[in-house]
Amino acid sequence: MIQTSFVSKTIADLKPSGIRRFFDLAVNMEGVVSLGVGEPDFVTSWNVREAAILSLEEGRTSYTANAGLLELRQEIASYMRKRFAVSYQPESQIIVTVGGSQAIDIALRAILNPGEEVLVVEPCFVAYSPLVTLAGGVAKTIQTVRENEFKLTATELEEAITPNTKAIIMCSPNNPTGTQLRKEELIEIAKIVKKHNLVVISDEIYAELAYDEDFTSVAAIDGMMDRTILINGFSKGFAMTGWRLGFVCAPKEITEAMLKIHQYTMMCASTMAQYAALEALRSGMNDVEEMRKSYRQRRNYIVKSFNEMGLDCHNPGGAFYAFPSIERTGMSSQEFAEKLLFEEKVAVIPGNVFGESGEGHIRCSYASSLEQLQEAIKRMSRFVEKYK
Amino acid sequence: MHLTEKELEILQIIEQNSRIDFHDLAKMVDVDESEIADTVKKLEDMNVIVCYASIINWAKVDTYHGVTAMIDVKVTPKRGVGFNEVAKRIYRFNEVESVYLMSGAYDLSVVVNGQSMNEVAQFVSEKLSTLDSVISTTTHFMLKKYKHDGTIFEPTNEEDKRIVVSP
């Protein structure tokens, strides 16, 4: 028999991200105000950029250790201890990765045997389920509900667990809902996780962007350190998306396993980016604080504006996304987003691309200047008025 | 004077953009619109908000030929009033844009605007140096303004470079 395609069946069956379609629609349109951007509007602080330039001038262009510059890992360890009260050994429990996404990838590959299940709490970042599939696992989704601000409950979790469940991926503050889990809520979830001996892959990339309550790391909950793979990085909090720099902290055994994959597939993260990150941790915390303050003001502005125009929107505790319900317009989220783009030239992301429980909602990033947000709100009010 | 956190936040936003709509400002700091108006009024009355000015790049205006000089002034402080009295005598002149008391090699930093270098020179030699307490002056003419009060004059190509939609 003649082979009809050279592409593997796994990849052929993998669905492309729903965001891609919107990108294609919006990218060539003139005058679009975009609330569809999943990254900070700030440019990386000058002192951080300058540190990277200096590293190039000094000729620091070779590989680093597989796990990343020890200096950087030490700085990360101290940052994690001071900021989030979790203690990791720089030599054996931290790997510097190419963004948070690569960290999630090696975490999944390090722990999964073929066919093992991973619980994915939706609505969530579009990459989790595909990464589980790529690692040979089976993604099982848990649908959270708007009535509970899309927070995972212990009951929902327990109901989804089967004898084949190995791990759960969670993200708080969450993309796309902005929801942040409180410490008490995490404790309840942790009880179930421990009872069923699961691993938690905790995507804490938005940890620096918590506006109302202090952020609690899953690893800081009693007894969770030994079963948590903590993902964090510089993209969101430090406005460094394009540098592709994240890190993963985990128990020693898992870290060793991840490092095997990392050394064969990536060798190490970009050296110049690592020097930039070092500077970010050493002197960038004031900038982070400034950015956090600015996001909080814009969050307040956009959430109130949505509620004012009649789109119900819960108050998201973190990240830079609002996730209003568009139910009253009677449209599906795809239909709403498409019409809004064509009629008012505002780009938002339809909620269903983040999972079925995202249907009836749209993700609006408020990581844009106030002027842009004001313009978007003006156009959207006009639009909602017409269709409600 | 002690300000609440919200009042501070309002001040910081107004400092960046004094023309911001109160309705939007109220949403941003999560208070009622009337509270914004009251707070701003209070801060104005207490002279915390001193005035609402704008930053203008005069270099772009063809008909403008003014010059600005920064003058380091050494003075003898007077018993009882210290530097305040001489500072007052200086800032009363219309030509004087700002006066700061400095630590270091000189005492007052005076910024002066004039129509020409000649005009500024005349002001320094006739008005400023002749004041009783003034010991010496050093005048520096400003050649170009790059950044003023936190605002960069030439847009530095910092438009949104992000892709329009991303996960």
XYZ file of C-alpha atoms in Angstrom:
555
model
C 0.000 0.000 0.000
C 1.236 3.475 -0.841
C 1.470 5.854 2.075
C -0.976 8.750 1.614
C 0.476 11.108 4.152
C 3.828 11.428 5.836
C 2.306 13.153 8.859
C 1.857 11.072 11.992
C -1.676 10.098 12.887
C -1.375 11.741 16.296
C -0.514 15.080 14.756
C -3.040 14.759 11.957
C -5.748 14.218 14.578
C -4.616 17.175 16.693
C -7.018 20.077 16.285
C -5.443 23.436 15.425
C -6.051 26.165 17.986
C -9.325 28.058 17.499
C -7.411 31.255 18.076
C -5.562 30.791 14.815
C -8.748 31.294 12.801
C -9.384 34.613 14.471
C -5.873 35.691 13.882
C -6.337 35.064 10.158
C -9.553 37.094 10.148
C -8.189 40.036 12.103
C -4.624 40.302 10.912
C -5.285 41.997 7.596
C -8.040 44.297 8.779
C -7.325 48.028 9.151
C -8.276 49.981 12.265
C -8.863 47.013 14.536
C -8.849 47.600 18.287
C -7.634 44.327 19.694
C -8.633 42.875 23.034
C -7.383 39.563 21.719
C -3.762 39.838 22.757
C -2.547 37.379 25.355
C 0.541 39.306 26.387
C 1.448 42.483 28.273
C 1.328 45.818 26.457
C 4.436 46.930 28.296
C 7.782 46.660 26.582
C 10.389 44.853 28.704
C 11.994 47.329 31.129
C 15.010 49.107 29.754
C 17.376 47.875 32.467
C 16.496 44.301 31.494
C 16.965 44.922 27.775
C 20.212 46.698 28.562
C 21.492 43.701 30.529
C 20.876 41.474 27.507
C 22.710 43.896 25.241
C 25.613 43.967 27.666
C 25.745 40.165 27.732
C 26.104 40.220 23.948
C 28.789 42.902 24.081
C 30.717 40.770 26.537
C 30.443 37.831 24.178
C 28.309 35.630 26.418
C 27.014 33.670 23.480
C 27.758 30.066 24.404
C 25.514 27.385 25.924
C 24.739 27.507 29.603
C 24.304 24.490 31.878
C 21.323 22.404 30.737
C 19.224 23.538 33.662
C 20.214 27.159 33.068
C 22.804 29.492 34.608
C 23.324 28.473 38.207
C 23.349 32.162 39.122
C 19.899 32.527 37.627
C 18.573 29.405 39.336
C 19.879 30.724 42.657
C 18.145 34.011 42.019
C 14.928 32.179 41.081
C 15.136 30.096 44.260
C 15.495 33.196 46.376
C 12.690 34.966 44.502
C 10.345 31.995 44.955
C 11.169 31.767 48.632
C 10.707 35.449 49.375
C 7.773 36.075 47.120
C 5.740 32.874 47.379
C 7.143 31.090 50.439
C 8.227 27.968 48.559
C 11.711 26.602 48.917
C 13.518 24.859 46.047
C 17.141 23.802 45.647
C 18.728 25.705 42.748
C 21.075 22.782 41.993
C 18.506 20.011 41.802
C 14.959 21.337 41.695
C 14.826 24.154 39.160
C 15.120 24.119 35.360
C 15.140 27.271 33.255
C 12.939 26.605 30.228
C 11.977 28.139 26.924
C 8.823 29.787 28.204
C 6.156 28.278 30.392
C 4.867 26.175 27.489
C 8.047 24.122 27.235
C 7.968 23.630 30.977
C 4.464 22.160 30.741
C 5.598 19.936 27.893
C 8.556 18.424 29.739
C 6.515 18.115 32.923
C 3.899 16.014 31.135
C 6.441 13.922 29.263
C 8.369 13.284 32.453
C 5.438 11.813 34.352
C 3.106 10.146 31.839
C 2.993 6.508 30.849
C 1.003 5.786 27.684
C -2.734 6.084 28.240
C -2.590 7.693 31.668
C -5.153 10.424 32.240
C -4.532 14.059 32.988
C -7.345 16.281 34.213
C -7.552 19.608 32.445
C -9.694 22.260 34.088
C -11.569 24.244 31.445
C -11.895 27.002 30.328
C -8.120 27.113 30.076
C -5.074 27.919 27.998
C -5.383 26.206 24.616
C -2.150 24.186 24.838
C -2.824 21.916 27.828
C -4.883 19.163 26.188
C -2.774 18.967 23.009
C 0.395 18.738 25.131
C -1.117 15.868 27.110
C -1.900 14.084 23.838
C 1.608 14.699 22.527
C 3.033 13.215 25.718
C 1.038 10.041 25.113
C -1.544 10.741 27.806
C -5.280 11.168 27.665
C -6.700 14.596 28.480
C -9.924 14.509 30.518
C -11.587 17.875 30.880
C -13.409 19.209 33.893
C -15.924 21.905 33.052
C -16.181 24.681 35.615
C -19.163 27.027 35.731
C -19.706 30.765 35.621
C -21.964 30.668 38.713
C -18.854 29.701 40.645
C -16.622 32.147 38.777
C -15.078 29.177 36.971
C -13.393 27.941 40.129
C -12.616 24.269 40.366
C -14.380 22.684 43.345
C -13.245 19.633 45.284
C -16.453 17.805 44.266
C -15.943 18.471 40.556
C -12.410 17.226 40.903
C -13.257 14.065 42.794
C -15.979 13.123 40.314
C -13.536 13.316 37.421
C -10.896 11.073 38.965
C -10.584 7.488 37.712
C -8.066 4.776 38.671
C -6.152 5.843 35.587
C -5.774 9.498 36.580
C -2.158 10.552 37.030
C -2.204 14.307 37.242
C -4.142 17.538 37.028
C -3.160 20.759 35.268
C -4.416 23.908 36.938
C -3.838 27.573 36.243
C -4.511 30.349 38.719
C -4.817 33.255 38.057
C -6.393 31.813 34.991
C -6.218 32.444 31.299
C -8.950 33.096 30.012
C -11.191 33.723 33.053
C -8.823 35.735 35.269
C -10.101 33.695 38.208
C -7.739 33.270 41.124
C -8.136 30.453 43.630
C -7.934 31.445 47.271
C -5.832 29.596 49.772
C -8.849 27.890 51.403
C -10.037 26.690 48.026
C -6.617 25.309 47.207
C -6.533 23.474 50.523
C -9.817 21.705 49.663
C -8.495 20.718 46.243
C -5.213 19.572 47.789
C -7.054 17.153 50.071
C -8.537 15.336 47.068
C -5.253 15.423 45.194
C -3.466 13.786 48.131
C -6.237 11.278 48.715
C -5.941 10.025 45.135
C -2.179 10.378 44.931
C -2.154 12.762 41.956
C 0.527 15.062 40.650
C -0.419 18.734 40.228
C 1.025 20.679 37.347
C 0.407 24.199 38.547
C 0.742 26.874 35.898
C 1.499 29.969 37.958
C 2.665 32.166 35.113
C 0.256 34.937 36.190
C 1.267 34.770 39.860
C 2.666 38.311 39.854
C -0.595 39.638 38.471
C -2.942 39.159 41.430
C -4.889 42.282 42.283
C -7.107 41.748 45.279
C -5.555 39.006 47.341
C -2.046 37.725 47.811
C -1.285 34.870 45.500
C -0.891 31.448 47.067
C 1.209 28.873 45.277
C -0.109 25.324 45.187
C 3.325 24.166 46.357
C 2.976 26.289 49.493
C -0.034 24.270 50.659
C 0.808 21.728 53.351
C 2.046 18.445 51.935
C 1.804 19.552 48.295
C 5.442 20.332 47.565
C 6.262 16.662 46.946
C 3.580 16.269 44.295
C 3.586 19.662 42.610
C 5.314 20.668 39.411
C 5.313 24.432 39.591
C 5.498 26.379 36.342
C 6.350 30.059 36.319
C 8.309 32.422 34.140
C 9.097 35.916 33.047
C 6.609 36.403 30.229
C 3.642 37.928 32.003
C 4.769 39.483 35.265
C 8.001 40.903 33.847
C 6.608 41.644 30.358
C 9.126 39.396 28.619
C 7.001 37.195 26.341
C 9.294 37.386 23.317
C 12.353 36.313 25.304
C 10.780 32.887 25.769
C 11.947 32.323 29.287
C 10.210 30.333 31.974
C 11.157 27.932 34.707
C 9.880 24.834 36.391
C 10.330 23.821 40.025
C 9.636 20.267 41.137
C 10.687 17.482 43.472
C 14.192 16.224 42.728
C 13.152 12.970 41.074
C 10.798 14.698 38.624
C 13.302 17.469 37.967
C 15.905 14.887 36.992
C 13.440 13.267 34.623
C 12.496 16.599 33.059
C 16.125 17.533 32.696
C 16.725 14.430 30.578
C 14.095 15.563 28.099
C 15.257 19.153 28.257
C 18.880 18.317 27.548
C 18.047 16.192 24.529
C 15.452 18.513 23.015
C 16.485 22.007 24.022
C 20.023 21.819 25.421
C 19.382 25.030 27.344
C 17.303 28.190 27.198
C 18.676 31.175 25.298
C 21.738 32.525 27.071
C 21.046 36.173 26.354
C 17.496 35.797 27.697
C 18.857 34.197 30.848
C 21.090 37.200 31.521
C 18.110 39.463 30.975
C 16.061 37.427 33.446
C 18.826 37.681 36.012
C 18.585 41.454 35.830
C 14.783 41.303 35.958
C 14.901 39.429 39.263
C 17.641 41.604 40.707
C 16.226 44.992 39.907
C 12.880 44.643 38.194
C 10.494 44.233 41.107
C 9.515 47.907 41.213
C 8.541 47.745 37.570
C 6.434 44.670 38.265
C 4.643 46.570 41.027
C 3.988 49.508 38.690
C 2.610 47.223 36.000
C 0.430 45.386 38.482
C -1.064 48.675 39.643
C -1.774 49.742 36.091
C -3.414 46.414 35.197
C -5.591 46.589 38.280
C -6.899 50.015 37.285
C -7.644 48.813 33.795
C -9.279 45.660 35.150
C -11.582 47.779 37.296
C -12.380 49.975 34.329
C -13.185 47.229 31.858
C -15.165 44.979 34.212
C -17.368 47.852 35.339
C -17.815 48.938 31.741
C -18.963 45.458 30.683
C -21.473 45.252 33.497
C -22.635 48.765 32.658
C -23.343 47.817 29.045
C -25.233 44.739 30.183
C -22.651 42.008 29.747
C -22.416 40.133 33.050
C -18.809 39.910 34.081
C -17.358 38.514 37.310
C -14.496 40.410 38.860
C -11.342 38.500 37.878
C -8.763 38.449 40.665
C -5.721 38.243 38.420
C -4.056 37.868 34.999
C -5.175 40.460 32.426
C -8.360 38.968 31.073
C -12.016 39.721 31.611
C -14.445 36.984 30.639
C -17.902 38.522 30.253
C -20.990 36.524 29.400
C -22.603 37.396 26.081
C -25.646 35.210 26.637
C -28.114 38.068 26.550
C -27.303 38.738 22.907
C -28.461 35.211 22.082
C -25.358 34.665 19.962
C -22.783 31.934 20.244
C -19.355 33.149 21.251
C -17.995 32.514 17.739
C -20.861 34.418 16.170
C -20.500 37.315 18.614
C -16.757 37.595 18.104
C -17.028 37.444 14.321
C -19.850 39.983 14.080
C -18.080 42.304 16.506
C -14.939 42.101 14.415
C -16.679 42.786 11.113
C -19.139 45.410 12.328
C -17.115 47.311 14.916
C -13.561 46.141 14.306
C -12.958 44.998 17.849
C -11.093 41.714 18.201
C -12.009 39.483 21.145
C -11.547 35.732 21.529
C -14.637 33.514 21.529
C -14.806 31.652 24.835
C -15.398 28.234 23.316
C -11.810 27.983 22.069
C -10.817 27.577 25.734
C -13.176 24.645 26.286
C -16.877 23.974 26.055
C -17.640 25.696 29.363
C -16.222 28.858 27.802
C -19.156 28.985 25.393
C -21.395 31.993 25.967
C -18.391 34.126 26.925
C -15.651 36.110 25.265
C -12.101 36.666 26.450
C -11.119 40.317 26.504
C -7.536 41.158 27.315
C -7.152 44.516 29.037
C -3.413 44.630 28.449
C -3.866 47.659 26.218
C -3.629 51.393 26.789
C -6.577 53.073 28.475
C -7.269 54.964 25.231
C -7.564 51.675 23.352
C -9.809 50.222 26.033
C -12.025 53.304 25.989
C -12.375 53.010 22.228
C -13.136 49.288 22.441
C -15.772 49.869 25.121
C -17.393 52.595 23.025
C -17.644 50.293 20.027
C -18.795 47.300 22.042
C -21.511 49.285 23.841
C -22.874 50.307 20.446
C -22.757 46.694 19.305
C -24.422 45.234 22.402
C -27.113 47.930 22.338
C -27.961 46.833 18.808
C -28.269 43.129 19.573
C -29.452 42.770 23.139
C -0.883 65.598 55.136
C -1.946 62.008 55.074
C -3.682 60.691 51.957
C -5.626 57.457 51.700
C -4.510 54.823 49.215
C -7.356 55.723 46.853
C -6.490 59.413 47.010
C -2.894 58.593 46.190
C -4.006 56.461 43.282
C -6.206 59.264 41.950
C -3.290 61.693 42.208
C -0.956 59.368 40.347
C -3.424 58.890 37.502
C -4.151 62.605 37.237
C -0.453 63.383 37.223
C -0.144 61.262 34.075
C -3.329 62.504 32.451
C -5.078 65.496 33.962
C -7.802 65.393 31.326
C -9.035 61.923 32.178
C -12.798 61.542 32.286
C -14.005 61.370 35.921
C -16.462 58.630 35.016
C -13.622 56.433 33.753
C -11.335 57.428 36.604
C -14.035 56.400 39.081
C -14.213 52.970 37.476
C -10.433 52.590 37.522
C -10.005 53.231 41.227
C -13.317 51.630 42.137
C -15.107 54.554 43.810
C -18.189 56.656 42.979
C -17.855 59.458 40.501
C -18.959 61.964 43.136
C -16.139 60.809 45.376
C -13.644 61.543 42.600
C -14.993 65.069 42.247
C -14.852 65.607 46.016
C -11.336 64.245 46.291
C -10.028 66.326 43.416
C -11.685 69.434 44.818
C -10.142 68.762 48.221
C -6.685 68.200 46.727
C -7.006 71.403 44.709
C -8.115 73.375 47.751
C -5.174 72.092 49.752
C -2.829 72.999 46.917
C -1.691 69.389 46.547
C -2.867 69.607 42.965
C -1.246 72.922 42.130
C -2.299 73.438 38.536
C -3.136 71.595 35.336
C -0.499 72.354 32.733
C 0.423 70.652 29.494
C 3.774 69.637 28.108
C 4.476 71.356 24.827
C 7.269 70.639 22.431
C 8.015 74.197 21.364
C 10.829 73.025 19.121
C 8.121 71.942 16.688
C 6.689 75.447 16.435
C 8.466 77.397 13.692
C 7.720 80.829 15.054
C 9.080 80.011 18.500
C 12.646 81.151 19.046
C 12.854 81.057 22.811
C 15.837 79.754 24.745
C 16.077 78.130 28.133
C 18.979 78.263 30.545
C 19.730 76.443 33.764
C 21.640 78.662 36.133
C 23.562 77.416 39.147
C 23.368 80.132 41.761
C 25.492 80.360 44.906
C 23.972 82.540 47.586
C 24.538 83.590 51.203
C 21.584 82.441 53.281
C 20.076 85.073 55.570
C 19.670 84.619 59.284
C 16.147 83.586 60.217
C 14.854 83.021 56.677
C 17.619 80.827 55.248
C 17.363 80.469 51.509
C 13.657 81.155 51.279
C 13.857 84.885 50.988
C 16.359 84.949 48.192
C 14.499 82.140 46.425
C 11.349 84.227 46.601
C 13.117 87.252 45.161
C 14.236 85.095 42.297
C 11.047 83.207 41.503
C 8.987 86.370 41.334
C 10.610 87.280 38.034
C 8.423 86.246 35.105
C 11.452 84.973 33.200
C 12.055 82.362 35.877
C 10.392 79.069 35.132
C 11.550 77.111 38.150
C 13.709 77.431 41.233
C 15.042 74.514 43.260
C 17.146 74.473 46.398
C 19.954 71.999 45.789
C 22.508 70.084 47.793
C 26.078 70.117 46.497
C 28.301 72.629 44.794
C 25.751 75.421 44.517
C 22.537 76.400 46.267
C 19.779 77.301 43.859
C 19.088 75.867 40.453
C 17.187 78.436 38.430
C 15.596 77.760 35.064
C 15.081 80.847 32.966
C 13.215 81.312 29.699
C 13.943 84.152 27.306
C 13.369 85.201 23.714
C 17.105 85.057 22.973
C 20.458 84.262 24.567
C 20.990 87.951 24.848
C 17.817 88.407 26.832
C 18.787 85.639 29.250
C 22.300 87.038 29.568
C 20.861 90.412 30.399
C 18.580 88.931 33.016
C 21.484 87.145 34.656
C 23.828 90.091 34.685
C 21.332 92.777 35.572
C 18.723 91.091 37.733
C 20.099 87.900 39.159
C 23.765 88.631 39.919
C 22.962 91.999 41.362
C 20.823 90.554 44.131
C 22.472 91.092 47.512
C 22.780 87.507 48.575
C 23.930 86.129 45.237
C 27.625 85.259 45.279
C 28.052 83.754 41.839
C 26.146 82.333 38.861
C 26.963 79.733 36.212
C 24.685 79.718 33.189
C 24.061 76.638 31.041
C 21.980 77.054 27.892
C 19.759 74.156 27.042
C 20.351 72.833 23.534
C 17.643 70.249 23.143
C 14.908 68.708 25.247
C 14.669 64.940 24.961
C 12.498 64.138 27.921
C 10.634 66.450 30.270
C 8.636 65.534 33.378
C 8.658 61.861 32.414
C 7.543 62.496 28.863
C 9.769 61.666 25.905
C 9.386 64.347 23.241
C 10.038 62.443 20.055
C 7.836 59.361 19.782
C 10.359 56.550 20.098
C 8.788 54.112 17.693
C 7.012 52.381 20.551
C 3.774 51.604 18.776
C 2.100 48.289 19.537
C 4.265 45.627 17.954
C 2.286 42.683 19.289
C 0.467 40.290 17.005
C -3.201 41.175 16.942
C -4.518 37.924 18.428
C -2.595 35.467 20.607
C -3.399 32.707 23.108
